[in-house]
mmCIF file of C-alpha atoms in Angstrom:
data_model
loop_
_atom_site.group_PDB
_atom_site.id
_atom_site.type_symbol
_atom_site.label_atom_id
_atom_site.label_comp_id
_atom_site.label_asym_id
_atom_site.label_seq_id
_atom_site.Cartn_x
_atom_site.Cartn_y
_atom_site.Cartn_z
ATOM 1 C CA MET O 1 167.593 -83.662 251.911
ATOM 2 C CA ASN O 2 168.563 -80.725 249.715
ATOM 3 C CA THR O 3 165.103 -79.263 249.010
ATOM 4 C CA LYS O 4 162.815 -76.715 250.636
ATOM 5 C CA LEU O 5 159.733 -78.758 249.739
ATOM 6 C CA ASN O 6 160.098 -80.703 252.978
ATOM 7 C CA LEU O 7 158.697 -77.555 254.617
ATOM 8 C CA ILE O 8 155.418 -78.264 252.842
ATOM 9 C CA LEU O 9 155.286 -81.993 252.061
ATOM 10 C CA ASN O 10 155.740 -85.092 254.204
ATOM 11 C CA GLU O 11 159.521 -85.396 254.591
ATOM 12 C CA ASP O 12 159.524 -89.156 255.194
ATOM 13 C CA HIS O 13 157.501 -89.770 252.040
ATOM 14 C CA LEU O 14 159.793 -87.454 250.086
ATOM 15 C CA LYS O 15 162.891 -89.308 251.238
ATOM 16 C CA GLU O 16 161.344 -92.681 250.428
ATOM 17 C CA VAL O 17 160.170 -91.718 246.941
ATOM 18 C CA ILE O 18 163.381 -89.895 246.010
ATOM 19 C CA ALA O 19 165.470 -92.870 247.132
ATOM 20 C CA ALA O 20 163.431 -95.451 245.204
ATOM 21 C CA GLY O 21 162.601 -93.230 242.224
ATOM 22 C CA PRO O 22 159.042 -91.987 241.538
ATOM 23 C CA GLN O 23 158.665 -94.156 238.416
ATOM 24 C CA SER O 24 158.798 -97.331 240.509
ATOM 25 C CA TYR O 25 155.550 -96.458 242.321
ATOM 26 C CA TYR O 26 153.172 -96.745 239.355
ATOM 27 C CA LEU O 27 150.696 -99.522 238.701
ATOM 28 C CA CYS O 28 149.852 -99.589 234.985
ATOM 29 C CA TYR O 29 146.900 -101.325 233.373
ATOM 30 C CA LYS O 30 144.500 -100.858 230.463
ATOM 31 C CA ILE O 31 140.755 -100.332 230.546
ATOM 32 C CA LYS O 32 138.409 -100.683 227.602
ATOM 33 C CA LYS O 33 136.938 -97.544 226.053
ATOM 34 C CA SER O 34 133.225 -97.481 225.303
ATOM 35 C CA SER O 35 134.136 -96.271 221.810
ATOM 36 C CA GLY O 36 136.529 -99.189 221.273
ATOM 37 C CA GLY O 37 140.220 -99.659 221.953
ATOM 38 C CA SER O 38 141.769 -99.209 225.385
ATOM 39 C CA ARG O 39 143.041 -96.484 227.686
ATOM 40 C CA LEU O 40 146.308 -96.797 229.602
ATOM 41 C CA ILE O 41 145.958 -96.018 233.298
ATOM 42 C CA SER O 42 149.128 -95.245 235.275
ATOM 43 C CA ALA O 43 148.108 -95.061 238.931
ATOM 44 C CA PRO O 44 150.627 -94.056 241.641
ATOM 45 C CA GLN O 45 150.770 -96.178 244.761
ATOM 46 C CA GLY O 46 151.775 -95.764 248.398
ATOM 47 C CA ALA O 47 154.020 -92.862 249.376
ATOM 48 C CA LEU O 48 153.974 -91.320 245.899
ATOM 49 C CA LYS O 49 150.168 -91.204 245.810
ATOM 50 C CA SER O 50 150.167 -89.550 249.254
ATOM 51 C CA LEU O 51 152.707 -86.975 248.056
ATOM 52 C CA GLN O 52 150.667 -86.222 244.941
ATOM 53 C CA GLU O 53 147.559 -85.641 247.040
ATOM 54 C CA GLU O 54 149.579 -83.218 249.202
ATOM 55 C CA ILE O 55 150.946 -81.479 246.093
ATOM 56 C CA LEU O 56 147.407 -81.090 244.776
ATOM 57 C CA HIS O 57 145.909 -79.645 247.963
ATOM 58 C CA LYS O 58 148.839 -77.653 249.332
ATOM 59 C CA ILE O 59 150.450 -76.363 246.133
ATOM 60 C CA LEU O 60 148.449 -76.733 242.911
ATOM 61 C CA TYR O 61 145.157 -75.455 244.330
ATOM 62 C CA LEU O 62 146.895 -72.133 245.007
ATOM 63 C CA LYS O 63 146.685 -71.368 241.276
ATOM 64 C CA ASP O 64 143.311 -71.131 239.523
ATOM 65 C CA PRO O 65 142.595 -72.694 236.126
ATOM 66 C CA HIS O 66 140.726 -70.750 233.465
ATOM 67 C CA GLU O 67 137.061 -70.044 234.186
ATOM 68 C CA CYS O 68 136.068 -71.985 231.057
ATOM 69 C CA SER O 69 137.742 -75.138 232.384
ATOM 70 C CA ILE O 70 135.042 -77.247 234.050
ATOM 71 C CA GLY O 71 135.609 -79.823 236.773
ATOM 72 C CA PHE O 72 138.480 -81.065 238.962
ATOM 73 C CA THR O 73 138.294 -77.911 241.102
ATOM 74 C CA PRO O 74 136.814 -77.798 244.633
ATOM 75 C CA GLY O 75 133.215 -76.633 244.385
ATOM 76 C CA SER O 76 132.907 -77.281 240.650
ATOM 77 C CA SER O 77 130.991 -80.042 238.906
ATOM 78 C CA ILE O 78 130.749 -81.671 235.497
ATOM 79 C CA THR O 79 127.208 -80.265 235.341
ATOM 80 C CA ASP O 80 128.592 -76.709 235.248
ATOM 81 C CA GLY O 81 129.487 -77.257 231.603
ATOM 82 C CA ALA O 82 125.955 -78.350 230.753
ATOM 83 C CA ASP O 83 124.563 -75.311 232.567
ATOM 84 C CA ALA O 84 126.676 -72.983 230.414
ATOM 85 C CA HIS O 85 125.188 -74.371 227.184
ATOM 86 C CA LEU O 86 121.635 -75.099 228.336
ATOM 87 C CA GLY O 87 119.035 -74.197 225.707
ATOM 88 C CA ALA O 88 121.538 -73.477 222.923
ATOM 89 C CA LYS O 89 120.346 -74.032 219.351
ATOM 90 C CA ALA O 90 123.650 -75.235 217.890
ATOM 91 C CA ILE O 91 126.682 -76.904 219.413
ATOM 92 C CA LEU O 92 130.113 -78.038 218.284
ATOM 93 C CA ASN O 93 131.674 -80.790 220.406
ATOM 94 C CA ILE O 94 135.376 -81.489 219.945
ATOM 95 C CA ASP O 95 137.397 -84.293 221.507
ATOM 96 C CA LEU O 96 141.131 -83.891 222.110
ATOM 97 C CA LYS O 97 143.136 -86.989 221.251
ATOM 98 C CA ASP O 98 145.398 -88.473 223.971
ATOM 99 C CA PHE O 99 144.835 -85.358 226.070
ATOM 100 C CA PHE O 100 146.834 -86.274 229.189
ATOM 101 C CA HIS O 101 149.663 -87.903 227.277
ATOM 102 C CA SER O 102 149.968 -84.819 225.047
ATOM 103 C CA ILE O 103 151.181 -82.911 228.105
ATOM 104 C CA LYS O 104 154.939 -83.408 228.461
ATOM 105 C CA TYR O 105 157.604 -82.786 231.077
ATOM 106 C CA PRO O 106 158.456 -79.165 230.013
ATOM 107 C CA ASP O 107 154.753 -78.184 230.114
ATOM 108 C CA VAL O 108 154.410 -79.396 233.696
ATOM 109 C CA GLN O 109 157.734 -77.927 234.838
ATOM 110 C CA LYS O 110 156.676 -74.518 233.536
ATOM 111 C CA VAL O 111 153.451 -74.717 235.562
ATOM 112 C CA MET O 112 155.309 -75.907 238.659
ATOM 113 C CA SER O 113 157.730 -72.968 238.449
ATOM 114 C CA SER O 114 154.809 -70.554 238.198
ATOM 115 C CA VAL O 115 152.950 -72.128 241.131
ATOM 116 C CA LEU O 116 156.065 -72.141 243.322
ATOM 117 C CA SER O 117 156.671 -68.464 242.596
ATOM 118 C CA HIS O 118 153.124 -67.776 243.739
ATOM 119 C CA LEU O 119 153.667 -69.952 246.817
ATOM 120 C CA SER O 120 156.860 -68.136 247.800
ATOM 121 C CA MET O 121 155.189 -64.735 247.610
ATOM 122 C CA ASN O 122 152.019 -65.657 249.461
ATOM 123 C CA ILE O 123 153.129 -67.820 252.373
ATOM 124 C CA GLN O 124 156.690 -66.534 252.675
ATOM 125 C CA THR O 125 158.401 -69.858 252.057
ATOM 126 C CA GLU O 126 161.949 -68.755 251.385
ATOM 127 C CA ASN O 127 164.394 -70.062 248.791
ATOM 128 C CA ILE O 128 162.142 -72.383 246.842
ATOM 129 C CA GLU O 129 164.352 -72.835 243.815
ATOM 130 C CA PHE O 130 164.232 -74.113 240.249
ATOM 131 C CA LYS O 131 165.325 -77.553 241.414
ATOM 132 C CA ASP O 132 162.145 -77.762 243.500
ATOM 133 C CA ALA O 133 159.993 -77.183 240.410
ATOM 134 C CA ARG O 134 161.955 -79.938 238.720
ATOM 135 C CA LEU O 135 161.408 -82.253 241.693
ATOM 136 C CA LEU O 136 157.654 -81.547 241.733
ATOM 137 C CA THR O 137 157.574 -82.337 238.024
ATOM 138 C CA ASN O 138 159.397 -85.619 238.610
ATOM 139 C CA LEU O 139 156.835 -86.477 241.296
ATOM 140 C CA THR O 140 153.864 -85.932 238.970
ATOM 141 C CA ILE O 141 155.156 -87.126 235.568
ATOM 142 C CA TYR O 142 155.455 -90.730 234.385
ATOM 143 C CA LYS O 143 157.708 -91.571 231.450
ATOM 144 C CA TYR O 144 158.031 -87.896 230.458
ATOM 145 C CA ARG O 145 154.286 -87.277 230.184
ATOM 146 C CA LEU O 146 151.248 -86.656 232.363
ATOM 147 C CA PRO O 147 149.893 -89.990 233.654
ATOM 148 C CA GLN O 148 146.197 -90.704 233.429
ATOM 149 C CA GLY O 149 145.341 -92.087 236.854
ATOM 150 C CA ALA O 150 147.348 -89.747 239.096
ATOM 151 C CA PRO O 151 145.389 -87.475 241.483
ATOM 152 C CA THR O 152 147.399 -84.450 240.310
ATOM 153 C CA SER O 153 146.904 -84.977 236.579
ATOM 154 C CA PRO O 154 143.409 -83.509 235.986
ATOM 155 C CA TYR O 155 144.159 -80.243 237.782
ATOM 156 C CA LEU O 156 147.651 -80.021 236.271
ATOM 157 C CA SER O 157 146.146 -80.496 232.814
ATOM 158 C CA ASN O 158 143.833 -77.537 233.439
ATOM 159 C CA LEU O 159 146.756 -75.329 234.496
ATOM 160 C CA VAL O 160 148.803 -76.379 231.458
ATOM 161 C CA ALA O 161 145.847 -75.662 229.148
ATOM 162 C CA TYR O 162 145.171 -72.209 230.664
ATOM 163 C CA HIS O 163 146.492 -70.183 227.721
ATOM 164 C CA MET O 164 144.714 -72.396 225.181
ATOM 165 C CA ASP O 165 141.453 -71.952 227.095
ATOM 166 C CA ASP O 166 141.995 -68.187 227.196
ATOM 167 C CA ASN O 167 142.684 -68.070 223.457
ATOM 168 C CA LEU O 168 139.625 -70.204 222.643
ATOM 169 C CA ASN O 169 137.406 -68.195 224.973
ATOM 170 C CA ASP O 170 138.434 -64.937 223.259
ATOM 171 C CA PHE O 171 137.690 -66.547 219.890
ATOM 172 C CA ALA O 172 134.297 -67.770 221.147
ATOM 173 C CA LYS O 173 133.290 -64.338 222.458
ATOM 174 C CA LYS O 174 134.171 -62.694 219.137
ATOM 175 C CA ASN O 175 131.831 -65.141 217.404
ATOM 176 C CA ASN O 176 128.992 -64.945 219.967
ATOM 177 C CA LEU O 177 129.719 -68.457 221.182
ATOM 178 C CA THR O 178 129.965 -70.027 224.632
ATOM 179 C CA TYR O 179 133.053 -72.168 225.259
ATOM 180 C CA THR O 180 133.762 -74.744 227.972
ATOM 181 C CA ARG O 181 136.225 -77.612 228.324
ATOM 182 C CA TYR O 182 135.998 -80.668 230.562
ATOM 183 C CA ALA O 183 139.356 -82.488 230.290
ATOM 184 C CA ASP O 184 139.485 -83.561 226.619
ATOM 185 C CA ASP O 185 135.885 -82.530 225.793
ATOM 186 C CA MET O 186 135.520 -79.027 224.315
ATOM 187 C CA SER O 187 132.132 -77.513 223.563
ATOM 188 C CA PHE O 188 131.182 -74.369 221.606
ATOM 189 C CA SER O 189 127.506 -73.402 221.511
ATOM 190 C CA HIS O 190 125.416 -70.671 219.890
ATOM 191 C CA LYS O 191 122.174 -69.432 221.460
ATOM 192 C CA THR O 192 120.135 -68.825 218.312
ATOM 193 C CA GLY O 193 121.803 -71.339 215.985
ATOM 194 C CA ASP O 194 121.970 -68.938 212.997
ATOM 195 C CA ILE O 195 125.634 -69.709 212.408
ATOM 196 C CA ASP O 196 127.624 -72.093 210.226
ATOM 197 C CA MET O 197 129.699 -74.171 212.647
ATOM 198 C CA LEU O 198 131.985 -75.720 210.014
ATOM 199 C CA PRO O 199 134.025 -72.529 209.410
ATOM 200 C CA ILE O 200 134.131 -72.098 213.187
ATOM 201 C CA TYR O 201 135.624 -75.575 213.535
ATOM 202 C CA LYS O 202 138.229 -74.857 210.867
ATOM 203 C CA GLN O 203 139.341 -71.749 212.767
ATOM 204 C CA ILE O 204 139.570 -73.657 216.050
ATOM 205 C CA VAL O 205 141.936 -76.333 214.694
ATOM 206 C CA PRO O 206 145.046 -74.105 214.397
ATOM 207 C CA ILE O 207 144.431 -72.632 217.866
ATOM 208 C CA VAL O 208 144.395 -76.116 219.402
ATOM 209 C CA THR O 209 147.425 -77.364 217.472
ATOM 210 C CA LYS O 210 149.350 -74.222 218.468
ATOM 211 C CA TYR O 211 149.308 -75.579 222.034
ATOM 212 C CA ASN O 212 150.454 -79.076 220.966
ATOM 213 C CA PHE O 213 147.074 -80.766 221.320
ATOM 214 C CA LYS O 214 145.437 -82.869 218.608
ATOM 215 C CA ILE O 215 141.778 -83.061 217.659
ATOM 216 C CA ASN O 216 140.094 -86.451 217.325
ATOM 217 C CA ASN O 217 138.099 -85.857 214.145
ATOM 218 C CA LYS O 218 136.117 -89.079 214.617
ATOM 219 C CA LYS O 219 134.517 -87.654 217.752
ATOM 220 C CA THR O 220 133.878 -84.130 216.468
ATOM 221 C CA ARG O 221 130.151 -83.383 216.224
ATOM 222 C CA ILE O 222 128.062 -80.438 215.029
ATOM 223 C CA LEU O 223 124.515 -80.693 216.377
ATOM 224 C CA ARG O 224 121.319 -78.633 216.052
ATOM 225 C CA ASP O 225 118.354 -78.351 218.390
ATOM 226 C CA HIS O 226 116.223 -80.778 216.362
ATOM 227 C CA GLN O 227 118.754 -83.398 217.471
ATOM 228 C CA ARG O 228 119.679 -84.566 220.961
ATOM 229 C CA MET O 229 122.473 -82.180 221.973
ATOM 230 C CA THR O 230 124.817 -83.193 224.766
ATOM 231 C CA VAL O 231 127.731 -81.738 226.725
ATOM 232 C CA THR O 232 129.872 -84.323 228.557
ATOM 233 C CA GLY O 233 127.037 -86.823 228.173
ATOM 234 C CA ILE O 234 124.355 -84.493 229.557
ATOM 235 C CA VAL O 235 121.412 -83.529 227.351
ATOM 236 C CA ILE O 236 121.110 -79.723 227.121
ATOM 237 C CA ASN O 237 118.287 -79.140 224.614
ATOM 238 C CA GLU O 238 115.781 -77.680 227.106
ATOM 239 C CA LYS O 239 116.738 -79.015 230.503
ATOM 240 C CA LYS O 240 119.624 -81.083 231.801
ATOM 241 C CA GLY O 241 119.201 -84.830 231.665
ATOM 242 C CA VAL O 242 120.810 -88.204 230.979
ATOM 243 C CA PRO O 243 119.703 -90.189 227.902
ATOM 244 C CA LYS O 244 117.395 -93.085 228.819
ATOM 245 C CA TRP O 245 119.701 -95.665 227.257
ATOM 246 C CA LYS O 246 122.476 -94.706 229.709
ATOM 247 C CA TRP O 247 120.221 -95.334 232.711
ATOM 248 C CA LYS O 248 119.060 -98.620 231.165
ATOM 249 C CA ASN O 249 122.565 -99.880 230.374
ATOM 250 C CA PHE O 250 123.916 -98.990 233.810
ATOM 251 C CA ARG O 251 120.955 -100.644 235.544
ATOM 252 C CA ALA O 252 121.533 -103.815 233.491
ATOM 253 C CA GLU O 253 125.264 -103.837 234.277
ATOM 254 C CA LEU O 254 124.661 -103.546 238.028
ATOM 255 C CA HIS O 255 121.903 -106.175 237.913
ATOM 256 C CA ASN O 256 124.173 -108.667 236.149
ATOM 257 C CA LEU O 257 127.062 -108.091 238.565
ATOM 258 C CA ILE O 258 124.867 -108.534 241.638
ATOM 259 C CA LYS O 259 123.171 -111.620 240.168
ATOM 260 C CA SER O 260 126.490 -113.263 239.314
ATOM 261 C CA GLY O 261 128.002 -112.574 242.742
ATOM 262 C CA GLU O 262 131.251 -111.676 240.985
ATOM 263 C CA THR O 263 133.982 -109.970 243.001
ATOM 264 C CA ILE O 264 135.284 -107.125 240.845
ATOM 265 C CA SER O 265 138.535 -105.163 240.990
ATOM 266 C CA GLU O 266 138.805 -102.004 243.077
ATOM 267 C CA GLU O 267 139.431 -100.020 239.869
ATOM 268 C CA LYS O 268 136.161 -101.255 238.330
ATOM 269 C CA HIS O 269 134.297 -100.577 241.586
ATOM 270 C CA GLN O 270 135.608 -96.994 241.649
ATOM 271 C CA LYS O 271 134.517 -96.544 238.045
ATOM 272 C CA LEU O 272 130.996 -97.781 238.823
ATOM 273 C CA LEU O 273 130.814 -95.609 241.925
ATOM 274 C CA GLY O 274 132.032 -92.558 240.009
ATOM 275 C CA TYR O 275 129.358 -93.073 237.337
ATOM 276 C CA ALA O 276 126.626 -93.510 239.961
ATOM 277 C CA GLN O 277 127.775 -90.312 241.691
ATOM 278 C CA TRP O 278 127.713 -88.489 238.352
ATOM 279 C CA LEU O 279 124.108 -89.636 237.796
ATOM 280 C CA ASN O 280 123.330 -88.527 241.341
ATOM 281 C CA GLN O 281 124.377 -84.955 240.510
ATOM 282 C CA LEU O 282 121.744 -84.849 237.792
ATOM 283 C CA ASN O 283 118.883 -86.770 239.400
ATOM 284 C CA ALA O 284 119.476 -87.684 243.052
ATOM 285 C CA LYS O 285 116.125 -89.447 243.528
ATOM 286 C CA LYS O 286 116.524 -91.648 240.474
ATOM 287 C CA ALA O 287 120.207 -92.390 241.171
ATOM 288 C CA GLU O 288 119.769 -93.358 244.849
ATOM 289 C CA PRO O 289 119.098 -97.093 244.214
ATOM 290 C CA TYR O 290 122.067 -97.244 241.844
ATOM 291 C CA LEU O 291 124.390 -95.905 244.542
ATOM 292 C CA LYS O 292 123.068 -98.532 246.971
ATOM 293 C CA GLN O 293 123.567 -101.318 244.427
ATOM 294 C CA VAL O 294 127.168 -100.295 243.775
ATOM 295 C CA GLY O 295 127.747 -100.403 247.531
ATOM 296 C CA ASN O 296 126.539 -104.023 247.583
ATOM 297 C CA ILE O 297 128.943 -105.254 244.898
ATOM 298 C CA PRO O 298 132.020 -107.001 246.440
ATOM 299 C CA TYR O 299 135.443 -105.920 245.218
ATOM 300 C CA ARG O 300 139.094 -106.780 245.779
ATOM 301 C CA LYS O 301 141.222 -104.056 247.327
ATOM 302 C CA SER O 302 144.423 -103.352 245.414
#
């Protein structure tokens, strides 16, 4: 096999995936969005998924995302974003439209080249070439764009968005704002609230579009401290918390599933488990029974 990546990644998996073609390893399906519509999930299977997990841990983690990028990094948590804005008096929340799918093949290949250069210098892996960056890109891209559902995609998206985050953070500092981003959710807060956020928003738009991302205007919100202010679903007015209706809805969903005895898909089970674990980060005592209930729901393994 004419690549130096077999020094780092599982050679048998590499041979298998290269022979069959990475695109053949994806399972694609749609899930409903809470806001309406659906989201396309493209989840790698088998040898490709194993390779992507190796790429993430052995290669991508060697390069750090921007400090304002929250989540998907070992030791970080979605609650870090809420902590950064806790007690603010005004907040601007912006949603990026089709975030993962806005990241295309050239964006990922550029990041892969940069990471491989870093890898070569730091662990003395000789002769990692341009073709290896291209191969890594082929192993992590689906139909020319970043797939939502691959283990490498969240961290890759953070590396691709590094310069945008840096630009937005500089802008925020100049305007006495705090900026964080969790995947497609961007938040800008002001401690005292004596600021007009609409002109701020208008100045942010060209910065975002410069990096080929699009803003979802329907989900853009400017909130003040007399309202319930949230960052990634976490209330940040005075102390971190989850709105009561979210606890109530989740409790009802779990109750109905257990009562019905329904066997759900593995994807749905992982989604329920992920949500229960997220609640656990914010209130472990209150979330404990939810975690147990999710564990009691039968599911079909893919």
